[in-house]
Tab-separated table of C-alpha atoms in Angstrom:
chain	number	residue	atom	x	y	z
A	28	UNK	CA	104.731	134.449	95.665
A	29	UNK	CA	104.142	130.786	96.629
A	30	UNK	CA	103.427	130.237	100.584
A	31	UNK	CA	104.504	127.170	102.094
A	32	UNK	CA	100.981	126.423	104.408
A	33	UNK	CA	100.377	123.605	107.233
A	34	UNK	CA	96.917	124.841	107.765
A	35	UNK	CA	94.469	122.500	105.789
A	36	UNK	CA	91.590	124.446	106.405
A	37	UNK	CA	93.784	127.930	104.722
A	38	UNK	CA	94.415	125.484	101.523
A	39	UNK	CA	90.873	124.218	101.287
A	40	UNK	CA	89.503	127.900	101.104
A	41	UNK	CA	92.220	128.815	98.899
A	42	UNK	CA	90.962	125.436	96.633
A	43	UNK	CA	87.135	127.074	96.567
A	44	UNK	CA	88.319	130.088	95.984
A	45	UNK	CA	90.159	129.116	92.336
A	46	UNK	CA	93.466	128.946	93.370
A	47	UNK	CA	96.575	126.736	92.950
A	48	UNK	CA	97.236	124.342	95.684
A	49	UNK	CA	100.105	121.694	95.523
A	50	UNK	CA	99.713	119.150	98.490
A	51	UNK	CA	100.714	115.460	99.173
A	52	UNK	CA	98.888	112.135	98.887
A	53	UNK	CA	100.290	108.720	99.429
A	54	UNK	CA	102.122	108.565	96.167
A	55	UNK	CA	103.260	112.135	94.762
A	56	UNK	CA	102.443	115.541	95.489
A	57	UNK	CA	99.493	116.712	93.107
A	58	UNK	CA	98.824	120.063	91.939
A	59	UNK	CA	95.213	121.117	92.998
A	60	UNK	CA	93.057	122.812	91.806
A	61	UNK	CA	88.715	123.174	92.021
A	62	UNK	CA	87.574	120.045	88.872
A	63	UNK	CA	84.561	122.145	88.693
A	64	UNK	CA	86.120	125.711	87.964
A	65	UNK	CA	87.068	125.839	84.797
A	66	UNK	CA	89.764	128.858	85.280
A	67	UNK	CA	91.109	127.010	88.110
A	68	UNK	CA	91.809	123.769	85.805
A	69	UNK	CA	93.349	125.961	83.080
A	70	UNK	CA	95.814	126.925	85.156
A	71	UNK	CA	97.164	123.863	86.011
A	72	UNK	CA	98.061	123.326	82.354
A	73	UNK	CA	99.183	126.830	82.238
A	74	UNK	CA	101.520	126.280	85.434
A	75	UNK	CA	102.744	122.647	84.404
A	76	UNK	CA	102.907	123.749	80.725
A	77	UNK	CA	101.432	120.422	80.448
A	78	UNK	CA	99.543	118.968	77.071
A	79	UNK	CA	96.264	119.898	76.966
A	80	UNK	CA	95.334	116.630	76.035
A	81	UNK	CA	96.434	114.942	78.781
A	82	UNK	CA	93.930	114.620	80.916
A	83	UNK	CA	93.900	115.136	84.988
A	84	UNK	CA	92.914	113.079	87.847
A	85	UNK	CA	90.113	113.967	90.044
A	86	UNK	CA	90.510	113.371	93.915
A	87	UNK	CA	87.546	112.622	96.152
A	88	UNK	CA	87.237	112.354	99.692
A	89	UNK	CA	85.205	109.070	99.183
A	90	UNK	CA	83.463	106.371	96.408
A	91	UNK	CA	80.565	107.686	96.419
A	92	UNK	CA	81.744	111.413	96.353
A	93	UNK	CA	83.510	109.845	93.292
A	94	UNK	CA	80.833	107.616	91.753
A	95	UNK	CA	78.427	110.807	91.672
A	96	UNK	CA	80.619	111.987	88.375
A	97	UNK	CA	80.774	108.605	86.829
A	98	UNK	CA	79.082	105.306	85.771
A	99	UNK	CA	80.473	103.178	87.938
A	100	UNK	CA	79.994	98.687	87.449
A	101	UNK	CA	80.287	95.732	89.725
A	102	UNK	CA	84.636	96.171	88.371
A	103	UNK	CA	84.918	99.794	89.795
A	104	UNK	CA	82.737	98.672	93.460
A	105	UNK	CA	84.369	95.653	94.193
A	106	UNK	CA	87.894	97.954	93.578
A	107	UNK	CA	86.724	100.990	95.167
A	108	UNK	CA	85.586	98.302	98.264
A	109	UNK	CA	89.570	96.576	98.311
A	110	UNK	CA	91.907	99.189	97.016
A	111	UNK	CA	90.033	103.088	98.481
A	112	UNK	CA	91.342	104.750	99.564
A	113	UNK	CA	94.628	104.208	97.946
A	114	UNK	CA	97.100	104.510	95.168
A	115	UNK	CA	94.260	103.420	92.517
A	116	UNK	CA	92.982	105.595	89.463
A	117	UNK	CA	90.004	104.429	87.844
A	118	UNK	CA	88.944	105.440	84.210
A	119	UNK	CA	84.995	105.201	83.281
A	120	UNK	CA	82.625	106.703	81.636
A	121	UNK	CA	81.233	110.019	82.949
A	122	UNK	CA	77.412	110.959	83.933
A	123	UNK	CA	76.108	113.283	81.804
A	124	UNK	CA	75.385	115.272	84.594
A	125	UNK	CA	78.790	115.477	86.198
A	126	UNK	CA	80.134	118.880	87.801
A	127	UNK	CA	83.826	117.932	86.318
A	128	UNK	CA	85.335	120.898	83.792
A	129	UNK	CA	85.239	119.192	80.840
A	130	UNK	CA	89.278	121.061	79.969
A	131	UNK	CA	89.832	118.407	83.063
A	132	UNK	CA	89.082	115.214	81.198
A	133	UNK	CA	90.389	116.320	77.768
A	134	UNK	CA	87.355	116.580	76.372
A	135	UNK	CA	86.796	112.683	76.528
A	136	UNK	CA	83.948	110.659	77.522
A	137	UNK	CA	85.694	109.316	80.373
A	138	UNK	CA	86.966	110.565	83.599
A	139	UNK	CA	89.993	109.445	85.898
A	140	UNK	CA	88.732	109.418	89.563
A	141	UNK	CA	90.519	108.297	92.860
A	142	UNK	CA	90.021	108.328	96.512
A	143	UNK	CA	93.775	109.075	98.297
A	144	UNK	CA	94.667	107.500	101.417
A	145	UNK	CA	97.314	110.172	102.822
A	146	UNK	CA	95.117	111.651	105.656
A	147	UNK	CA	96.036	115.318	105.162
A	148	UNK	CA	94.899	114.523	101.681
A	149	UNK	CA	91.490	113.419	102.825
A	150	UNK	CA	91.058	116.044	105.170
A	151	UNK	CA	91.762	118.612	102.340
A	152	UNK	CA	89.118	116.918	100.095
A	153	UNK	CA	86.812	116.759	102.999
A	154	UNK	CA	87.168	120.283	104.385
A	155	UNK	CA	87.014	121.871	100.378
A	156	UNK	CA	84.186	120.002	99.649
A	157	UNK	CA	84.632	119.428	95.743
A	158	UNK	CA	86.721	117.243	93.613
A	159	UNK	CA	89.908	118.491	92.715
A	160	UNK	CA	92.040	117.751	89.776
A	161	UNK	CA	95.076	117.062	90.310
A	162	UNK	CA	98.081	115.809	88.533
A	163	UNK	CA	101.367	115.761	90.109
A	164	UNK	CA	103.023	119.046	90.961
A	165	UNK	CA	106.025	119.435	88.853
A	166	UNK	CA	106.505	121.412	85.087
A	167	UNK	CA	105.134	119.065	82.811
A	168	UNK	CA	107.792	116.320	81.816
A	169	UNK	CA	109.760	116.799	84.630
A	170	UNK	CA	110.622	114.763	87.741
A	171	UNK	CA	107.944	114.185	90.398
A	172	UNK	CA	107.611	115.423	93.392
A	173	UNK	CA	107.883	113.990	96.486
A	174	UNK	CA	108.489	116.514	99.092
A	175	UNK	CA	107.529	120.168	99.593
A	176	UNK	CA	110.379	121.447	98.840
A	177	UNK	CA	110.870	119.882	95.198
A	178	UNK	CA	107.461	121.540	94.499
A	179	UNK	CA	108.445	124.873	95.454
A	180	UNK	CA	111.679	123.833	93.325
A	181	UNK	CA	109.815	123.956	90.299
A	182	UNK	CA	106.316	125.854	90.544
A	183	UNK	CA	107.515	128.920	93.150
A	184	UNK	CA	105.765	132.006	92.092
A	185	UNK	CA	103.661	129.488	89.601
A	186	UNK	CA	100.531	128.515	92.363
A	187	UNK	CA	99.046	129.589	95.510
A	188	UNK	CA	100.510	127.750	98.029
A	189	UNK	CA	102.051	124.217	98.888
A	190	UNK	CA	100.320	122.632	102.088
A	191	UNK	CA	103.445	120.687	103.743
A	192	UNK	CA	102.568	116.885	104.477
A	193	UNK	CA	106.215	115.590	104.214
A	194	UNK	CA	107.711	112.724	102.094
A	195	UNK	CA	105.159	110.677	100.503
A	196	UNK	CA	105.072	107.416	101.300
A	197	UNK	CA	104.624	105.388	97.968
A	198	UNK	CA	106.708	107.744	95.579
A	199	UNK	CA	105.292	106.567	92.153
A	200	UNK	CA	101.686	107.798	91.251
A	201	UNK	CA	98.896	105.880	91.478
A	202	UNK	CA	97.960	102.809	89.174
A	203	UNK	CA	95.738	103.558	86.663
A	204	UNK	CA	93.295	101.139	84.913
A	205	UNK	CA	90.614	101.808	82.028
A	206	UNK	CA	87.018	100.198	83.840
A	207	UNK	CA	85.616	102.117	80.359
A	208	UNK	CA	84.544	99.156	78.180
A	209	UNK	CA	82.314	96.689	80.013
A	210	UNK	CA	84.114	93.806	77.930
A	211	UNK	CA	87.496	94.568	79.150
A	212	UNK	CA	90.093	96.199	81.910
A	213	UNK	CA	92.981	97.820	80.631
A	214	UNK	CA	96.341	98.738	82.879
A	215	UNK	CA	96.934	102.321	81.334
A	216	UNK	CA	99.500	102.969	83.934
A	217	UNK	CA	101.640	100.672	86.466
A	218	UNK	CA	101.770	102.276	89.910
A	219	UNK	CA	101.121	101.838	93.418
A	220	UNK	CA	98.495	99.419	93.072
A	221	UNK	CA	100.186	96.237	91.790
A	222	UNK	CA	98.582	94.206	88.251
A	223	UNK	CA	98.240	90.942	90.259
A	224	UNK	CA	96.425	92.680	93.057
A	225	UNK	CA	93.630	93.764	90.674
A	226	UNK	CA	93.212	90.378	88.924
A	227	UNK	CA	92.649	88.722	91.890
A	228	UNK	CA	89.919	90.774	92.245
A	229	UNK	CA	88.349	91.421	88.965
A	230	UNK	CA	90.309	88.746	86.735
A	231	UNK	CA	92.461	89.159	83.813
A	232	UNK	CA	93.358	92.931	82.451
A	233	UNK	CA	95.129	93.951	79.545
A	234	UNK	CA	98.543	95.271	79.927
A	235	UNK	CA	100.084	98.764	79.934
A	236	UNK	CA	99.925	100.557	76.306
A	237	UNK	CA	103.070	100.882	74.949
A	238	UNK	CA	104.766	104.715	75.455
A	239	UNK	CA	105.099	105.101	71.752
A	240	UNK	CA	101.533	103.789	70.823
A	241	UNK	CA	100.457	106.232	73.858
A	242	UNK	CA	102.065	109.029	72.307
A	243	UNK	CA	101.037	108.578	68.711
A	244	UNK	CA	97.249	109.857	69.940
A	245	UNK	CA	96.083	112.662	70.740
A	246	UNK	CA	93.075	111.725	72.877
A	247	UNK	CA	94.858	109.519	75.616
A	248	UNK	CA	92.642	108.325	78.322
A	249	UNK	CA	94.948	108.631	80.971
A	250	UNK	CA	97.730	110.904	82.517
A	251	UNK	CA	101.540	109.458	82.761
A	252	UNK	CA	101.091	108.605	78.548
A	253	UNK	CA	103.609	111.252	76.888
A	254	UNK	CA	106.499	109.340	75.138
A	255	UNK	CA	109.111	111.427	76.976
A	256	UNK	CA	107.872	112.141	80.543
A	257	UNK	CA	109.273	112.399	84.452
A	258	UNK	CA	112.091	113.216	82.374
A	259	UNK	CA	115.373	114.745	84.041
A	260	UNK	CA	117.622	117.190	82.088
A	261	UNK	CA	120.561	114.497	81.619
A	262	UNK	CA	120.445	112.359	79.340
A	263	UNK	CA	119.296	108.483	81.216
A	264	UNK	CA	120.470	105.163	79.991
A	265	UNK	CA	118.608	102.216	80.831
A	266	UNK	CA	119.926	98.204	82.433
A	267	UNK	CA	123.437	99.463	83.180
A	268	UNK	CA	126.070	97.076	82.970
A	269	UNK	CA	129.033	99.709	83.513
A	270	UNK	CA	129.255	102.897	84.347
A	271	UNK	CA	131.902	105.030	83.863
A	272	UNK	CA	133.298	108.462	86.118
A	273	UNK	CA	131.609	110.583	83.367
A	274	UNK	CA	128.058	109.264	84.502
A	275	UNK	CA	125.947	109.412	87.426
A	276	UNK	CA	124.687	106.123	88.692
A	277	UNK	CA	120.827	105.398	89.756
A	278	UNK	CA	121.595	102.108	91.772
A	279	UNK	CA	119.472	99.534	93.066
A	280	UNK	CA	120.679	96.850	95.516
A	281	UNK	CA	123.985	95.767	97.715
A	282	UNK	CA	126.347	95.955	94.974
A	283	UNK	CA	126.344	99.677	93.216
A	284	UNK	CA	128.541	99.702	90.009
A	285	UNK	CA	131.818	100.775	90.925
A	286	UNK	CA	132.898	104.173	88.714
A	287	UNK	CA	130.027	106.527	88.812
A	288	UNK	CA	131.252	110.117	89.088
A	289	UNK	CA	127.948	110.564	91.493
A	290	UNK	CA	125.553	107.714	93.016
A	291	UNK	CA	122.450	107.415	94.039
A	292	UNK	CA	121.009	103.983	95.490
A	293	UNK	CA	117.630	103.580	95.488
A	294	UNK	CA	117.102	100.528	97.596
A	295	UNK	CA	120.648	99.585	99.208
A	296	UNK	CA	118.800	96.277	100.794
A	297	UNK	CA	116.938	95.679	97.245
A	298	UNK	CA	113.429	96.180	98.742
A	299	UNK	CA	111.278	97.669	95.009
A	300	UNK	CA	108.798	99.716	97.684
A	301	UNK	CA	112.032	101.467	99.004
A	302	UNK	CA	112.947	102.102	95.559
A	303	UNK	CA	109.817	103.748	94.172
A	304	UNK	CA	109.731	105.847	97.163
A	305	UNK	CA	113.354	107.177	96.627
A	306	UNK	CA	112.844	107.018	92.756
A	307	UNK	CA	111.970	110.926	91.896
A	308	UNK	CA	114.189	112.336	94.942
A	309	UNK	CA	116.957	110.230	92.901
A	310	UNK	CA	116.344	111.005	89.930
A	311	UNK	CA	116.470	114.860	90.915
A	312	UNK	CA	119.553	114.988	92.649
A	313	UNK	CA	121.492	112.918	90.201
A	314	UNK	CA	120.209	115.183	87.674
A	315	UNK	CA	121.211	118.501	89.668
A	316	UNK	CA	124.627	117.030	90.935
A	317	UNK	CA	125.692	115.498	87.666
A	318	UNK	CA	125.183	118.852	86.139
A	319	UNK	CA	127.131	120.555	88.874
A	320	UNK	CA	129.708	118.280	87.944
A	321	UNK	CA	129.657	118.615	84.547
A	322	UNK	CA	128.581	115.210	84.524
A	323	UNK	CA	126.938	113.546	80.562
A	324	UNK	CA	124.155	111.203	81.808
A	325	UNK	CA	122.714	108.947	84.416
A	326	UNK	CA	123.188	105.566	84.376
A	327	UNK	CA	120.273	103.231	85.425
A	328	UNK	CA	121.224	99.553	87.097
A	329	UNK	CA	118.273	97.443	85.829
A	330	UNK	CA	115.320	97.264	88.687
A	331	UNK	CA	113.535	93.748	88.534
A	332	UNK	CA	109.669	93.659	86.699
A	333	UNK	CA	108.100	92.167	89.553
A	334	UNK	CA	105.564	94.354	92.194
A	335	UNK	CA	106.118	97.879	92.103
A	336	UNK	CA	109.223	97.298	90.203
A	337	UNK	CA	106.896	97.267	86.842
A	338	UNK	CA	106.329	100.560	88.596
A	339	UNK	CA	109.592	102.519	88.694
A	340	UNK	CA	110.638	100.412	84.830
A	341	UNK	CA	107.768	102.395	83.538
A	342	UNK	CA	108.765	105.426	85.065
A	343	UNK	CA	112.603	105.532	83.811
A	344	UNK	CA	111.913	104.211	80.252
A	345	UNK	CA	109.745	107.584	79.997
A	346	UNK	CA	112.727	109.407	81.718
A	347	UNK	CA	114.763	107.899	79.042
A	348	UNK	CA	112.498	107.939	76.149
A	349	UNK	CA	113.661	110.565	72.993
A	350	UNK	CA	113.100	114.082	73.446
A	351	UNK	CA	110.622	115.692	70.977
């Protein structure tokens, strides 16, 4: 039976002691487990039913904490220094001596690290003492979670325990971007760190890969690649024009389309942080009222590119990508 905890110090000893721990960080809630144990991290893949060859995120309490497990250059410092702790994943190379599970990183010579800024977060990673992997804390493909309570939604009886932090504040995980190559920076995935914020720090970066290049590999570098991913169970069309009583609506903005047979507004004022905060609470009750009302899709009002808005795009084209 999954508990529902409050007690940080209960869910760090449950953490070094190889169990399950879902808990919430600044963007989603991540699904915890010991990076080191290599049990522990097979059972996040066993509880999300995730790909194993999507690799995890590893949370630290700190840079250094974090640079310990990989190589990290003059890119990854000056980042750490401007965007830790915070929504930021960094991919680079790994030490050879690094304590990570190997099951964690796919296997690859790289390894996703981050520092979170949510402060329960940091007080779990301080109190456990070890890095934990963590991706977010849904079944793999699904919706992510934002609050406790869509955790225990889909993983009860899955994991340990969920340690309650409330609504996260972000709501779209973290950015990620490939530091692997010295010659290059690559955005694997938009997030809570915006693109423009990181080139005026370290200059120009590639852009995101495309979903269906991401999903031709098998050895992606980063999580959030699969094609069809955060995926709800209706069916989601993309820039709606029109919607009609037969669809839910996802809206964004002042003026919802008039129609929808159930509506959910992400940002009534039009304000994209709003938005990706509300985005995977959305996305999840559309999905559970349209089926209650016997309801054939949800419509998506198109959400402008700029800021975080690149953001939340990414995240519904997945939703809406083909189901394999």
């Amino acid at each position: 039976m999954t508990r529902l905890i409050t007690d940080v110090a209960e869910a760090a000893a449950l953490l070094r002691g190889g169990e399950l721990v879902a808990f919430a960080t600044e963007t989603v809630y991540g699904l915890g487990a010991d990076a080191r144990n290599a049990r522990a991290v097979a059972s996040i893949f066993e509880a999300k039913g995730r790909p194993h060859f999507n690799p995890l995120i590893s949370h630290f309490h700190s840079a250094d904490a974090a640079f310990a497990e990989i190589v990290a250059d003059r890119r990854a410092e000056l980042l750490a220094a401007h965007c830790w702790p915070g929504p930021l994943t960094l991919v680079l190379p790994r030490r050879p001596e690094s304590r990570i599970d190997l099951l964690a990183g796919a296997g690859l010579d790289t390894l996703a690290v981050r520092v979170p800024s949510h402060p329960q977060a940091r007080e779990l990673l301080r109190l456990a003492g070890i890095p934990i992997a963590a991706p977010s804390a849904n079944r793999s493909g699904e919706v992510s979670p934002t609050t406790a309570a869509h955790v225990l939604a889909g993983l009860s009886g899955r994991i340990a325990a969920v340690l309650d932090g409330g609504a996260c504040d972000v709501g779209v995980e973290s950015t990620v971007l490939d530091l692997s190559s010295p010659t290059g920076a690559v955005l694997l995935r938009p997030g809570g760190i915006t693109a423009a914020q990181i080139e005026a720090l370290i200059g120009p970066i590639g852009r995101p890969v495309p979903p269906s290049a991401a999903a031709a590999t098998q050895t992606l570098r980063s999580p959030g690649l699969m094609l069809s991913h955060y995926a709800p169970r209706l069916p989601v069309r993309l820039d709606a024009a029109t919607v009609g009583q037969e669809e839910a609506l996802l809206a964004f903005g002042p003026a919802p389309l008039p129609g929808a047979g159930a509506l959910w507004n992400l940002s009534p004022s039009g304000h994209p942080a709003e938005a990706a905060a509300r985005l995977f609470a959305g996305l999840r009750w559309l999905d559970a009222e349209g089926a209650r009302l016997g309801l054939s899709g949800i419509a998506a009002m198109p959400i402008p590119a700029a800021g975080l808005g690149e953001a939340i795009r990414d995240r519904l084209a997945r939703a809406a990508a083909p189901r394999g």
